[in-house]
């Protein structure tokens, strides 16, 4: 009789363990500050937009009259689309291949991608950092080439603000917004993920912006057109 009671008791414990196990393994919601997420989105859009909406500013040109000029080229869509493609490459295949999780998340929880869990995607390299610092790199490359190749080293404050200062400020804000964790919240990405995204983004943008500026002259040829190819 005692053996039968022990068998029944063991069976009950096994059933209880099976019922409790899924609850313990269930994904938990990780809190991340939505306001800072919005800030990072806005600063990313502003910084990137200014760089690719900024006209090419140059000073002297053998085919034009002397003085500062500004021309916006539709060809700037080439580096803009290149950086967009690189950002998508980072956000999808590279992140999924590296499987660098966000704070408070496991690989299994991230792959499950439960809505509003705070673990919907992998964190590194940081897509926001890559895109924002990529825009800063592209603007820096364009500014340097326009200044030293097409303006004989003359400095233009407007070109510097639009191509370097503003996107740089936006990149810093984006970096802070992705790494801050007020109260009991977890950061959207940790420092390493943000740093890798930022460095690779800046170097990629610098290469793309420099190549574009070297291949595309800032002037529009003859005439006073403000928009050209």
PDB file of C-alpha atoms in Angstrom:
ATOM      1  CA  UNK A   1       0.000   0.000   0.000  1.00  0.00           C
ATOM      2  CA  UNK A   2       2.821   2.412   0.864  1.00  0.00           C
ATOM      3  CA  UNK A   3       4.511   1.720  -2.460  1.00  0.00           C
ATOM      4  CA  UNK A   4       1.268   2.504  -4.313  1.00  0.00           C
ATOM      5  CA  UNK A   5       0.877   5.756  -2.352  1.00  0.00           C
ATOM      6  CA  UNK A   6       4.416   6.734  -3.195  1.00  0.00           C
ATOM      7  CA  UNK A   7       3.807   6.026  -6.894  1.00  0.00           C
ATOM      8  CA  UNK A   8       0.613   8.120  -6.861  1.00  0.00           C
ATOM      9  CA  UNK A   9       2.388  10.958  -5.032  1.00  0.00           C
ATOM     10  CA  UNK A  10       5.270  10.891  -7.492  1.00  0.00           C
ATOM     11  CA  UNK A  11       2.824  11.005 -10.387  1.00  0.00           C
ATOM     12  CA  UNK A  12       1.044  14.015  -8.904  1.00  0.00           C
ATOM     13  CA  UNK A  13       4.347  15.822  -8.439  1.00  0.00           C
ATOM     14  CA  UNK A  14       5.336  15.084 -12.030  1.00  0.00           C
ATOM     15  CA  UNK A  15       2.037  16.463 -13.328  1.00  0.00           C
ATOM     16  CA  UNK A  16       2.384  19.546 -11.147  1.00  0.00           C
ATOM     17  CA  UNK A  17       5.925  20.117 -12.425  1.00  0.00           C
ATOM     18  CA  UNK A  18       4.743  19.849 -16.026  1.00  0.00           C
ATOM     19  CA  UNK A  19       1.990  22.382 -15.395  1.00  0.00           C
ATOM     20  CA  UNK A  20       4.307  24.848 -13.689  1.00  0.00           C
ATOM     21  CA  UNK A  21       7.213  24.599 -16.158  1.00  0.00           C
ATOM     22  CA  UNK A  22       5.622  26.532 -19.055  1.00  0.00           C
ATOM     23  CA  UNK A  23       4.735  29.407 -16.728  1.00  0.00           C
ATOM     24  CA  UNK A  24       8.307  29.684 -15.487  1.00  0.00           C
ATOM     25  CA  UNK A  25       9.655  29.565 -19.055  1.00  0.00           C
ATOM     26  CA  UNK A  26       7.176  32.110 -20.394  1.00  0.00           C
ATOM     27  CA  UNK A  27       8.694  35.257 -21.883  1.00  0.00           C
ATOM     28  CA  UNK A  28       8.565  38.281 -19.622  1.00  0.00           C
ATOM     29  CA  UNK A  29       8.112  41.860 -20.753  1.00  0.00           C
ATOM     30  CA  UNK A  30      11.254  43.983 -20.584  1.00  0.00           C
ATOM     31  CA  UNK A  31      10.539  47.666 -19.979  1.00  0.00           C
ATOM     32  CA  UNK A  32      12.208  50.144 -22.308  1.00  0.00           C
ATOM     33  CA  UNK A  33      11.499  53.861 -22.302  1.00  0.00           C
ATOM     34  CA  UNK A  34       9.237  54.717 -25.251  1.00  0.00           C
ATOM     35  CA  UNK A  35       9.897  58.455 -24.984  1.00  0.00           C
ATOM     36  CA  UNK A  36      13.621  57.982 -25.526  1.00  0.00           C
ATOM     37  CA  UNK A  37      12.816  55.619 -28.393  1.00  0.00           C
ATOM     38  CA  UNK A  38      10.828  58.431 -30.018  1.00  0.00           C
ATOM     39  CA  UNK A  39      13.682  60.867 -29.440  1.00  0.00           C
ATOM     40  CA  UNK A  40      16.112  58.494 -31.171  1.00  0.00           C
ATOM     41  CA  UNK A  41      13.737  58.101 -34.123  1.00  0.00           C
ATOM     42  CA  UNK A  42      13.263  61.851 -34.546  1.00  0.00           C
ATOM     43  CA  UNK A  43      16.962  62.710 -34.212  1.00  0.00           C
ATOM     44  CA  UNK A  44      17.840  59.962 -36.703  1.00  0.00           C
ATOM     45  CA  UNK A  45      15.375  61.272 -39.300  1.00  0.00           C
ATOM     46  CA  UNK A  46      16.429  64.911 -38.842  1.00  0.00           C
ATOM     47  CA  UNK A  47      20.170  64.222 -38.979  1.00  0.00           C
ATOM     48  CA  UNK A  48      19.911  62.002 -42.044  1.00  0.00           C
ATOM     49  CA  UNK A  49      17.498  64.307 -43.878  1.00  0.00           C
ATOM     50  CA  UNK A  50      19.624  67.440 -43.479  1.00  0.00           C
ATOM     51  CA  UNK A  51      22.697  65.779 -44.982  1.00  0.00           C
ATOM     52  CA  UNK A  52      20.928  64.635 -48.132  1.00  0.00           C
ATOM     53  CA  UNK A  53      18.795  67.776 -48.495  1.00  0.00           C
ATOM     54  CA  UNK A  54      21.805  70.065 -48.049  1.00  0.00           C
ATOM     55  CA  UNK A  55      22.951  71.734 -51.302  1.00  0.00           C
ATOM     56  CA  UNK A  56      26.558  71.377 -52.405  1.00  0.00           C
ATOM     57  CA  UNK A  57      28.288  74.619 -51.431  1.00  0.00           C
ATOM     58  CA  UNK A  58      31.457  75.639 -53.266  1.00  0.00           C
ATOM     59  CA  UNK A  59      33.445  78.787 -53.955  1.00  0.00           C
ATOM     60  CA  UNK A  60      35.544  79.092 -57.090  1.00  0.00           C
ATOM     61  CA  UNK A  61      35.124  77.226 -60.361  1.00  0.00           C
ATOM     62  CA  UNK A  62      36.787  77.863 -63.721  1.00  0.00           C
ATOM     63  CA  UNK A  63      33.429  77.647 -65.487  1.00  0.00           C
ATOM     64  CA  UNK A  64      31.547  80.056 -63.196  1.00  0.00           C
ATOM     65  CA  UNK A  65      31.858  83.511 -61.704  1.00  0.00           C
ATOM     66  CA  UNK A  66      33.763  83.870 -58.449  1.00  0.00           C
ATOM     67  CA  UNK A  67      31.802  83.613 -55.190  1.00  0.00           C
ATOM     68  CA  UNK A  68      29.941  81.177 -52.975  1.00  0.00           C
ATOM     69  CA  UNK A  69      27.265  79.107 -54.680  1.00  0.00           C
ATOM     70  CA  UNK A  70      24.868  76.383 -53.630  1.00  0.00           C
ATOM     71  CA  UNK A  71      23.499  73.660 -55.895  1.00  0.00           C
ATOM     72  CA  UNK A  72      21.339  70.660 -55.022  1.00  0.00           C
ATOM     73  CA  UNK A  73      21.931  67.577 -57.140  1.00  0.00           C
ATOM     74  CA  UNK A  74      19.349  64.845 -57.682  1.00  0.00           C
ATOM     75  CA  UNK A  75      22.333  62.520 -57.868  1.00  0.00           C
ATOM     76  CA  UNK A  76      22.591  62.749 -54.067  1.00  0.00           C
ATOM     77  CA  UNK A  77      19.945  60.037 -54.065  1.00  0.00           C
ATOM     78  CA  UNK A  78      22.735  57.611 -54.989  1.00  0.00           C
ATOM     79  CA  UNK A  79      24.597  57.880 -51.650  1.00  0.00           C
ATOM     80  CA  UNK A  80      21.283  58.193 -49.803  1.00  0.00           C
ATOM     81  CA  UNK A  81      20.016  54.909 -51.239  1.00  0.00           C
ATOM     82  CA  UNK A  82      23.399  53.278 -50.683  1.00  0.00           C
ATOM     83  CA  UNK A  83      23.320  54.135 -46.974  1.00  0.00           C
ATOM     84  CA  UNK A  84      19.696  52.977 -46.778  1.00  0.00           C
ATOM     85  CA  UNK A  85      20.655  49.626 -48.289  1.00  0.00           C
ATOM     86  CA  UNK A  86      23.584  49.254 -45.878  1.00  0.00           C
ATOM     87  CA  UNK A  87      21.320  50.091 -42.930  1.00  0.00           C
ATOM     88  CA  UNK A  88      18.809  47.430 -43.992  1.00  0.00           C
ATOM     89  CA  UNK A  89      21.691  44.978 -44.351  1.00  0.00           C
ATOM     90  CA  UNK A  90      22.706  45.681 -40.758  1.00  0.00           C
ATOM     91  CA  UNK A  91      19.155  45.586 -39.431  1.00  0.00           C
ATOM     92  CA  UNK A  92      18.198  42.230 -40.931  1.00  0.00           C
ATOM     93  CA  UNK A  93      20.814  39.647 -41.996  1.00  0.00           C
ATOM     94  CA  UNK A  94      23.786  40.926 -39.983  1.00  0.00           C
ATOM     95  CA  UNK A  95      21.855  41.275 -36.712  1.00  0.00           C
ATOM     96  CA  UNK A  96      20.206  37.897 -37.147  1.00  0.00           C
ATOM     97  CA  UNK A  97      23.561  36.274 -37.902  1.00  0.00           C
ATOM     98  CA  UNK A  98      25.347  37.789 -34.882  1.00  0.00           C
ATOM     99  CA  UNK A  99      22.419  37.179 -32.471  1.00  0.00           C
ATOM    100  CA  UNK A 100      23.523  39.922 -30.069  1.00  0.00           C
ATOM    101  CA  UNK A 101      20.598  40.222 -27.655  1.00  0.00           C
ATOM    102  CA  UNK A 102      19.294  43.324 -25.908  1.00  0.00           C
ATOM    103  CA  UNK A 103      19.566  43.704 -22.135  1.00  0.00           C
ATOM    104  CA  UNK A 104      17.150  41.395 -20.349  1.00  0.00           C
ATOM    105  CA  UNK A 105      16.489  39.202 -23.392  1.00  0.00           C
ATOM    106  CA  UNK A 106      17.547  35.705 -24.346  1.00  0.00           C
ATOM    107  CA  UNK A 107      18.159  34.392 -27.863  1.00  0.00           C
ATOM    108  CA  UNK A 108      15.007  32.257 -27.724  1.00  0.00           C
ATOM    109  CA  UNK A 109      12.858  35.195 -26.573  1.00  0.00           C
ATOM    110  CA  UNK A 110      14.263  37.375 -29.352  1.00  0.00           C
ATOM    111  CA  UNK A 111      13.634  34.764 -32.020  1.00  0.00           C
ATOM    112  CA  UNK A 112      10.070  34.375 -30.741  1.00  0.00           C
ATOM    113  CA  UNK A 113       9.612  38.138 -31.388  1.00  0.00           C
ATOM    114  CA  UNK A 114       6.614  38.500 -29.096  1.00  0.00           C
ATOM    115  CA  UNK A 115       4.934  41.880 -29.667  1.00  0.00           C
ATOM    116  CA  UNK A 116       5.597  44.534 -26.992  1.00  0.00           C
ATOM    117  CA  UNK A 117       7.931  42.185 -25.099  1.00  0.00           C
ATOM    118  CA  UNK A 118      10.949  44.478 -25.442  1.00  0.00           C
ATOM    119  CA  UNK A 119      12.749  41.593 -27.145  1.00  0.00           C
ATOM    120  CA  UNK A 120      11.311  41.834 -30.643  1.00  0.00           C
ATOM    121  CA  UNK A 121      14.711  42.054 -32.339  1.00  0.00           C
ATOM    122  CA  UNK A 122      18.425  41.700 -31.730  1.00  0.00           C
ATOM    123  CA  UNK A 123      20.306  44.776 -30.560  1.00  0.00           C
ATOM    124  CA  UNK A 124      23.693  44.759 -32.183  1.00  0.00           C
ATOM    125  CA  UNK A 125      25.027  46.407 -34.148  1.00  0.00           C
ATOM    126  CA  UNK A 126      22.662  49.253 -33.324  1.00  0.00           C
ATOM    127  CA  UNK A 127      20.717  50.171 -36.459  1.00  0.00           C
ATOM    128  CA  UNK A 128      19.979  53.679 -35.164  1.00  0.00           C
ATOM    129  CA  UNK A 129      23.647  54.307 -34.397  1.00  0.00           C
ATOM    130  CA  UNK A 130      24.734  52.955 -37.786  1.00  0.00           C
ATOM    131  CA  UNK A 131      22.257  55.100 -39.727  1.00  0.00           C
ATOM    132  CA  UNK A 132      22.766  58.322 -37.753  1.00  0.00           C
ATOM    133  CA  UNK A 133      26.562  58.163 -37.679  1.00  0.00           C
ATOM    134  CA  UNK A 134      26.516  57.004 -41.298  1.00  0.00           C
ATOM    135  CA  UNK A 135      24.783  60.254 -42.242  1.00  0.00           C
ATOM    136  CA  UNK A 136      27.399  62.192 -40.264  1.00  0.00           C
ATOM    137  CA  UNK A 137      30.174  60.341 -42.077  1.00  0.00           C
ATOM    138  CA  UNK A 138      28.605  61.019 -45.477  1.00  0.00           C
ATOM    139  CA  UNK A 139      28.163  64.705 -44.701  1.00  0.00           C
ATOM    140  CA  UNK A 140      31.737  64.952 -43.462  1.00  0.00           C
ATOM    141  CA  UNK A 141      33.084  63.362 -46.628  1.00  0.00           C
ATOM    142  CA  UNK A 142      31.078  65.715 -48.837  1.00  0.00           C
ATOM    143  CA  UNK A 143      32.127  68.777 -46.820  1.00  0.00           C
ATOM    144  CA  UNK A 144      35.821  67.896 -46.876  1.00  0.00           C
ATOM    145  CA  UNK A 145      35.883  67.264 -50.629  1.00  0.00           C
ATOM    146  CA  UNK A 146      33.846  70.385 -51.435  1.00  0.00           C
ATOM    147  CA  UNK A 147      36.074  72.490 -49.196  1.00  0.00           C
ATOM    148  CA  UNK A 148      39.512  71.346 -50.292  1.00  0.00           C
ATOM    149  CA  UNK A 149      38.919  70.222 -53.874  1.00  0.00           C
ATOM    150  CA  UNK A 150      36.271  72.605 -55.157  1.00  0.00           C
ATOM    151  CA  UNK A 151      36.638  75.657 -52.864  1.00  0.00           C
ATOM    152  CA  UNK A 152      40.435  75.873 -52.639  1.00  0.00           C
ATOM    153  CA  UNK A 153      40.356  75.299 -48.876  1.00  0.00           C
ATOM    154  CA  UNK A 154      37.892  78.120 -48.144  1.00  0.00           C
ATOM    155  CA  UNK A 155      35.641  77.441 -45.152  1.00  0.00           C
ATOM    156  CA  UNK A 156      31.899  77.958 -45.402  1.00  0.00           C
ATOM    157  CA  UNK A 157      29.966  78.020 -42.126  1.00  0.00           C
ATOM    158  CA  UNK A 158      26.651  77.061 -43.705  1.00  0.00           C
ATOM    159  CA  UNK A 159      28.110  73.989 -45.397  1.00  0.00           C
ATOM    160  CA  UNK A 160      29.822  72.969 -42.156  1.00  0.00           C
ATOM    161  CA  UNK A 161      26.626  73.301 -40.128  1.00  0.00           C
ATOM    162  CA  UNK A 162      24.469  71.409 -42.633  1.00  0.00           C
ATOM    163  CA  UNK A 163      26.916  68.644 -43.473  1.00  0.00           C
ATOM    164  CA  UNK A 164      28.792  68.159 -40.205  1.00  0.00           C
ATOM    165  CA  UNK A 165      27.614  70.064 -37.120  1.00  0.00           C
ATOM    166  CA  UNK A 166      23.878  69.347 -37.300  1.00  0.00           C
ATOM    167  CA  UNK A 167      24.117  65.636 -38.201  1.00  0.00           C
ATOM    168  CA  UNK A 168      26.870  65.222 -35.592  1.00  0.00           C
ATOM    169  CA  UNK A 169      24.621  66.701 -32.919  1.00  0.00           C
ATOM    170  CA  UNK A 170      21.754  64.475 -34.055  1.00  0.00           C
ATOM    171  CA  UNK A 171      24.040  61.429 -33.897  1.00  0.00           C
ATOM    172  CA  UNK A 172      25.058  62.234 -30.330  1.00  0.00           C
ATOM    173  CA  UNK A 173      21.402  62.635 -29.316  1.00  0.00           C
ATOM    174  CA  UNK A 174      20.537  59.341 -31.022  1.00  0.00           C
ATOM    175  CA  UNK A 175      23.390  57.586 -29.229  1.00  0.00           C
ATOM    176  CA  UNK A 176      22.283  58.895 -25.841  1.00  0.00           C
ATOM    177  CA  UNK A 177      18.637  58.037 -26.507  1.00  0.00           C
ATOM    178  CA  UNK A 178      19.458  54.442 -27.439  1.00  0.00           C
ATOM    179  CA  UNK A 179      21.656  53.875 -24.376  1.00  0.00           C
ATOM    180  CA  UNK A 180      19.793  55.696 -21.604  1.00  0.00           C
ATOM    181  CA  UNK A 181      17.750  53.669 -19.117  1.00  0.00           C
ATOM    182  CA  UNK A 182      15.778  55.840 -16.657  1.00  0.00           C
ATOM    183  CA  UNK A 183      14.196  54.222 -13.620  1.00  0.00           C
ATOM    184  CA  UNK A 184      13.560  50.495 -13.947  1.00  0.00           C
ATOM    185  CA  UNK A 185      13.790  50.560 -17.749  1.00  0.00           C
ATOM    186  CA  UNK A 186      16.423  48.717 -19.749  1.00  0.00           C
ATOM    187  CA  UNK A 187      18.372  50.499 -22.522  1.00  0.00           C
ATOM    188  CA  UNK A 188      17.339  49.868 -26.106  1.00  0.00           C
ATOM    189  CA  UNK A 189      20.907  48.772 -26.859  1.00  0.00           C
ATOM    190  CA  UNK A 190      23.961  48.480 -24.656  1.00  0.00           C
ATOM    191  CA  UNK A 191      27.179  50.464 -25.103  1.00  0.00           C
ATOM    192  CA  UNK A 192      29.004  47.850 -27.167  1.00  0.00           C
ATOM    193  CA  UNK A 193      26.172  47.485 -29.660  1.00  0.00           C
ATOM    194  CA  UNK A 194      25.887  51.254 -30.043  1.00  0.00           C
ATOM    195  CA  UNK A 195      29.656  51.710 -30.424  1.00  0.00           C
ATOM    196  CA  UNK A 196      29.977  49.050 -33.126  1.00  0.00           C
ATOM    197  CA  UNK A 197      27.004  50.464 -35.016  1.00  0.00           C
ATOM    198  CA  UNK A 198      28.314  54.021 -34.744  1.00  0.00           C
ATOM    199  CA  UNK A 199      31.902  53.291 -35.825  1.00  0.00           C
ATOM    200  CA  UNK A 200      30.962  51.086 -38.773  1.00  0.00           C
ATOM    201  CA  UNK A 201      28.249  53.545 -39.793  1.00  0.00           C
ATOM    202  CA  UNK A 202      30.563  56.561 -39.726  1.00  0.00           C
ATOM    203  CA  UNK A 203      33.295  54.819 -41.721  1.00  0.00           C
ATOM    204  CA  UNK A 204      30.763  53.527 -44.265  1.00  0.00           C
ATOM    205  CA  UNK A 205      29.169  56.950 -44.628  1.00  0.00           C
ATOM    206  CA  UNK A 206      32.548  58.653 -44.915  1.00  0.00           C
ATOM    207  CA  UNK A 207      33.552  56.325 -47.757  1.00  0.00           C
ATOM    208  CA  UNK A 208      30.222  56.753 -49.568  1.00  0.00           C
ATOM    209  CA  UNK A 209      30.117  60.545 -49.129  1.00  0.00           C
ATOM    210  CA  UNK A 210      33.725  61.023 -50.208  1.00  0.00           C
ATOM    211  CA  UNK A 211      33.318  58.840 -53.294  1.00  0.00           C
ATOM    212  CA  UNK A 212      30.138  60.662 -54.293  1.00  0.00           C
ATOM    213  CA  UNK A 213      31.661  64.124 -53.881  1.00  0.00           C
ATOM    214  CA  UNK A 214      34.761  63.147 -55.834  1.00  0.00           C
ATOM    215  CA  UNK A 215      32.714  61.785 -58.745  1.00  0.00           C
ATOM    216  CA  UNK A 216      30.023  64.496 -58.790  1.00  0.00           C
ATOM    217  CA  UNK A 217      31.152  68.090 -59.211  1.00  0.00           C
ATOM    218  CA  UNK A 218      29.108  70.551 -57.073  1.00  0.00           C
ATOM    219  CA  UNK A 219      28.339  72.991 -59.889  1.00  0.00           C
ATOM    220  CA  UNK A 220      25.536  72.625 -62.425  1.00  0.00           C
ATOM    221  CA  UNK A 221      27.587  73.610 -65.437  1.00  0.00           C
ATOM    222  CA  UNK A 222      26.517  76.736 -67.278  1.00  0.00           C
ATOM    223  CA  UNK A 223      23.552  78.767 -66.080  1.00  0.00           C
ATOM    224  CA  UNK A 224      22.183  79.600 -62.645  1.00  0.00           C
ATOM    225  CA  UNK A 225      20.010  76.537 -62.031  1.00  0.00           C
ATOM    226  CA  UNK A 226      19.696  75.659 -58.346  1.00  0.00           C
ATOM    227  CA  UNK A 227      18.684  72.046 -59.013  1.00  0.00           C
ATOM    228  CA  UNK A 228      20.513  69.724 -61.343  1.00  0.00           C
ATOM    229  CA  UNK A 229      21.679  66.159 -61.923  1.00  0.00           C
TER     230      UNK A 229
END
